[in-house]
Short mmCIF file of C-alpha atoms and ligand atoms in Angstrom, two decimals:
data_model
loop_
_atom_site.label_atom_id
_atom_site.label_comp_id
_atom_site.label_asym_id
_atom_site.label_seq_id
_atom_site.Cartn_x
_atom_site.Cartn_y
_atom_site.Cartn_z
CA MET A 131 0.00 0.00 0.00
CA LYS A 132 1.32 3.45 -0.89
CA LYS A 133 1.71 6.05 1.86
CA LEU A 134 0.45 9.62 1.82
CA LEU A 135 1.69 12.19 4.32
CA LEU A 136 -1.17 14.67 4.82
CA THR A 137 -0.51 17.74 6.95
CA GLY A 138 -2.70 20.49 8.36
CA PHE A 139 -1.84 23.59 10.38
CA GLU A 140 -2.73 24.80 13.85
CA PRO A 141 -4.76 28.06 14.19
CA PHE A 142 -2.86 31.30 13.50
CA LEU A 143 -3.23 35.09 13.49
CA HIS A 144 -6.87 35.96 14.27
CA TYR A 145 -8.23 32.68 12.89
CA THR A 146 -9.44 30.88 15.98
CA VAL A 147 -9.81 27.50 14.29
CA ASN A 148 -7.93 26.04 11.37
CA PRO A 149 -10.26 23.82 9.30
CA THR A 150 -7.28 21.85 7.96
CA MET A 151 -6.71 20.38 11.45
CA LYS A 152 -10.07 18.66 11.69
CA ILE A 153 -9.83 17.37 8.11
CA VAL A 154 -6.44 15.75 8.54
CA GLU A 155 -7.41 14.33 11.94
CA GLU A 156 -10.51 12.70 10.46
CA LEU A 157 -8.66 11.28 7.45
CA ASP A 158 -5.76 9.86 9.48
CA GLY A 159 -5.40 6.10 8.97
CA LEU A 160 -7.98 5.87 6.17
CA VAL A 161 -7.24 4.17 2.88
CA ILE A 162 -8.23 6.43 -0.03
CA GLY A 163 -7.62 5.10 -3.53
CA GLU A 164 -4.17 3.52 -3.50
CA TYR A 165 -3.00 5.46 -0.46
CA LYS A 166 -2.98 4.99 3.29
CA VAL A 167 -3.23 8.43 4.91
CA ILE A 168 -0.78 9.40 7.66
CA SER A 169 -1.74 12.76 9.14
CA LYS A 170 0.28 15.34 11.03
CA ILE A 171 -0.47 18.83 12.35
CA MET A 172 2.18 21.48 11.75
CA PRO A 173 2.95 24.51 13.94
CA VAL A 174 2.67 28.00 12.43
CA ASP A 175 6.31 28.75 13.20
CA PHE A 176 8.87 29.74 10.57
CA LYS A 177 11.71 28.30 12.66
CA VAL A 178 10.11 24.89 13.22
CA SER A 179 7.62 23.90 10.51
CA GLY A 180 10.09 23.30 7.67
CA GLN A 181 12.36 21.16 9.84
CA GLN A 182 9.39 19.27 11.18
CA LEU A 183 8.11 18.48 7.70
CA LEU A 184 11.54 17.15 6.71
CA GLN A 185 11.58 14.97 9.82
CA PHE A 186 8.15 13.51 8.91
CA LEU A 187 9.29 12.89 5.33
CA GLU A 188 12.44 11.10 6.54
CA GLU A 189 10.54 9.01 9.09
CA ILE A 190 7.53 8.09 6.97
CA GLN A 191 9.13 7.97 3.50
CA PRO A 192 5.75 8.64 1.86
CA ASP A 193 5.02 8.06 -1.83
CA ALA A 194 3.12 11.33 -1.84
CA HIS A 195 2.91 14.41 0.37
CA ILE A 196 0.06 16.92 0.48
CA SER A 197 0.04 19.84 2.89
CA LEU A 198 -3.20 21.71 3.50
CA GLY A 199 -3.58 25.30 4.63
CA LEU A 200 -6.34 27.78 5.26
CA ALA A 201 -6.60 30.64 2.77
CA ALA A 202 -9.20 32.74 4.57
CA GLY A 203 -11.08 34.86 2.04
CA ARG A 204 -10.77 32.41 -0.85
CA PHE A 205 -14.00 30.99 -2.23
CA LYS A 206 -12.65 27.82 -3.83
CA ILE A 207 -10.38 24.85 -3.27
CA THR A 208 -7.08 25.96 -4.74
CA PRO A 209 -4.25 23.52 -5.49
CA GLU A 210 -1.06 25.55 -5.61
CA ARG A 211 1.04 25.49 -8.78
CA ILE A 212 4.33 26.85 -7.40
CA ALA A 213 6.28 27.58 -4.20
CA ILE A 214 8.83 30.41 -4.13
CA ASN A 215 12.08 30.79 -2.16
CA PHE A 216 10.92 33.56 0.18
CA LYS A 217 9.74 33.96 3.74
CA ASP A 218 7.89 37.16 4.44
CA GLY A 219 4.67 38.44 5.92
CA ASP A 220 2.80 38.58 9.21
CA ALA A 221 4.33 37.38 12.45
CA ASP A 222 3.95 33.64 13.05
CA ASN A 223 2.60 32.13 16.30
CA GLU A 224 6.00 32.60 17.98
CA GLY A 225 6.42 36.21 16.87
CA ASN A 226 8.95 35.50 14.07
CA LYS A 227 8.46 37.99 11.25
CA PRO A 228 10.97 37.42 8.46
CA VAL A 229 11.32 40.05 5.74
CA ASP A 230 12.47 38.96 2.27
CA GLU A 231 14.41 36.00 3.66
CA LEU A 232 15.35 33.01 1.55
CA ILE A 233 13.94 29.67 2.71
CA GLN A 234 16.97 27.79 1.34
CA GLU A 235 20.15 29.74 0.59
CA ALA A 236 21.09 27.38 -2.24
CA GLY A 237 17.56 26.54 -3.35
CA GLU A 238 15.95 27.28 -6.68
CA PRO A 239 13.88 30.50 -6.91
CA GLY A 240 10.79 28.33 -7.19
CA TYR A 241 9.58 24.75 -7.44
CA LEU A 242 6.52 23.56 -9.32
CA SER A 243 4.12 21.27 -7.50
CA THR A 244 4.59 17.64 -8.53
CA LEU A 245 0.99 16.81 -7.64
CA PRO A 246 -1.42 16.36 -10.56
CA VAL A 247 -2.86 19.82 -9.87
CA ARG A 248 -4.75 20.28 -13.16
CA GLU A 249 -6.38 16.87 -12.82
CA MET A 250 -7.32 17.73 -9.23
CA VAL A 251 -9.02 20.96 -10.31
CA ASN A 252 -10.88 19.16 -13.11
CA LYS A 253 -12.05 16.34 -10.85
CA LEU A 254 -13.18 18.76 -8.13
CA LEU A 255 -15.27 20.67 -10.68
CA GLU A 256 -16.67 17.43 -12.09
CA ASN A 257 -17.69 16.37 -8.56
CA GLY A 258 -19.42 19.72 -7.99
CA PHE A 259 -16.81 21.51 -5.87
CA PRO A 260 -15.72 25.04 -6.88
CA ALA A 261 -12.00 24.85 -7.60
CA GLU A 262 -9.30 26.78 -9.35
CA MET A 263 -5.55 26.56 -9.82
CA SER A 264 -3.69 29.07 -7.66
CA ASN A 265 -0.50 30.62 -8.97
CA SER A 266 0.70 31.88 -5.61
CA ALA A 267 0.85 30.19 -2.22
CA GLY A 268 1.98 33.54 -0.74
CA THR A 269 5.17 33.90 1.30
CA TYR A 270 3.85 32.82 4.70
CA LEU A 271 3.97 29.38 6.34
CA CYS A 272 2.09 27.52 3.63
CA ASN A 273 4.52 28.54 0.90
CA ASN A 274 7.34 27.75 3.33
CA VAL A 275 6.19 24.18 3.89
CA MET A 276 5.40 23.61 0.22
CA TYR A 277 8.86 24.88 -0.77
CA GLU A 278 10.65 22.73 1.83
CA GLY A 279 8.83 19.58 0.66
CA LEU A 280 9.68 20.16 -2.99
CA HIS A 281 13.27 21.19 -2.22
CA TYR A 282 13.73 18.01 -0.19
CA ALA A 283 12.31 15.87 -3.00
CA LYS A 284 14.62 17.49 -5.55
CA ALA A 285 17.71 17.39 -3.32
CA SER A 286 17.18 13.75 -2.40
CA ASN A 287 16.27 12.67 -5.95
CA SER A 288 13.02 11.35 -4.56
CA LYS A 289 10.10 10.27 -6.74
CA MET A 290 7.65 11.42 -4.05
CA LEU A 291 4.81 13.59 -5.34
CA SER A 292 4.62 16.76 -3.28
CA GLY A 293 2.56 19.91 -3.09
CA PHE A 294 0.04 22.09 -1.36
CA ILE A 295 -3.70 22.77 -1.40
CA HIS A 296 -5.25 25.89 0.10
CA ILE A 297 -8.84 25.66 1.31
CA PRO A 298 -11.47 28.27 2.26
CA ALA A 299 -12.73 28.82 5.81
CA SER A 300 -15.20 26.39 7.38
CA HIS A 301 -18.59 27.67 8.58
CA GLU A 302 -17.33 27.25 12.17
CA LEU A 303 -14.45 29.65 11.53
CA ALA A 304 -16.58 32.07 9.49
CA ILE A 305 -19.11 32.41 12.32
CA GLN A 306 -16.31 33.29 14.74
CA HIS A 307 -14.51 35.57 12.29
CA GLY A 308 -17.58 37.35 10.98
CA ASN A 309 -16.54 38.33 7.48
CA ILE A 310 -15.13 35.57 5.29
CA PRO A 311 -16.66 33.16 2.75
CA SER A 312 -17.01 29.60 4.03
CA TRP A 313 -17.77 25.98 3.21
CA SER A 314 -19.22 23.18 5.32
CA HIS A 315 -16.65 20.95 6.96
CA GLU A 316 -18.13 17.95 5.13
CA ASP A 317 -17.64 19.56 1.70
CA LEU A 318 -14.10 20.64 2.56
CA LYS A 319 -13.31 17.10 3.65
CA LYS A 320 -14.95 15.51 0.60
CA SER A 321 -12.99 17.76 -1.72
CA ILE A 322 -9.71 16.75 -0.11
CA ILE A 323 -10.74 13.09 -0.47
CA THR A 324 -11.40 13.84 -4.17
CA CYS A 325 -7.90 15.30 -4.56
CA ILE A 326 -6.36 12.23 -2.91
CA GLU A 327 -8.37 9.94 -5.19
CA VAL A 328 -6.85 11.74 -8.19
CA LEU A 329 -3.40 10.60 -7.05
N1 PCA B 235 -2.54 29.04 6.28
C1 PCA B 235 -1.40 29.93 6.33
C2 PCA B 235 -0.46 29.32 7.32
C3 PCA B 235 -1.23 28.27 8.03
C4 PCA B 235 -2.45 28.11 7.26
O1 PCA B 235 -3.33 27.23 7.47
C5 PCA B 235 -0.83 30.27 4.96
O2 PCA B 235 -1.60 30.31 3.98
O3 PCA B 235 0.37 30.51 4.83
#
């Protein structure tokens, strides 16, 4: 059986819940398509999350890796096309606030997702879930983790598929936040299952 490392993030900034946490917790241990899901929750910490992902990849040696993140304000499920070699943006949960820093000194400027992102978007739409390719994962923690996964795969000559999917807020988060578009938890979860099935 192939192994999939699926990660979510803890809450951050003024988002009191992170819908990716509940999704990955509920999918942990399930077999979806050809893959057994192994789930982990990542901290929103520039100094720790990259290292932690690499540790999980070393330990688990997955055939595929998908990290999930909340993109509050987005309306659709958005597989990310590319990660860029920059850390920048709001302070993380530990107060780190890098400005224009490289993620990897000797890394490429960017890495393209090796997930079948176009097929994922097409399948989501076919199954009735609004979806769109995203051409920027930002420069915050999500881009950081996506970049580290792809850099690791390239540097270690690994055949592992790797990439990132941003999701909208859940209704639970939107009620607490007050002003962001949202999806039901069930639909968010079903759309991630759809993406895994595409693998
Ligand atoms: N979303 C943030 C970090 C954690 C998360 O779920 C991002 O888009 O970078």
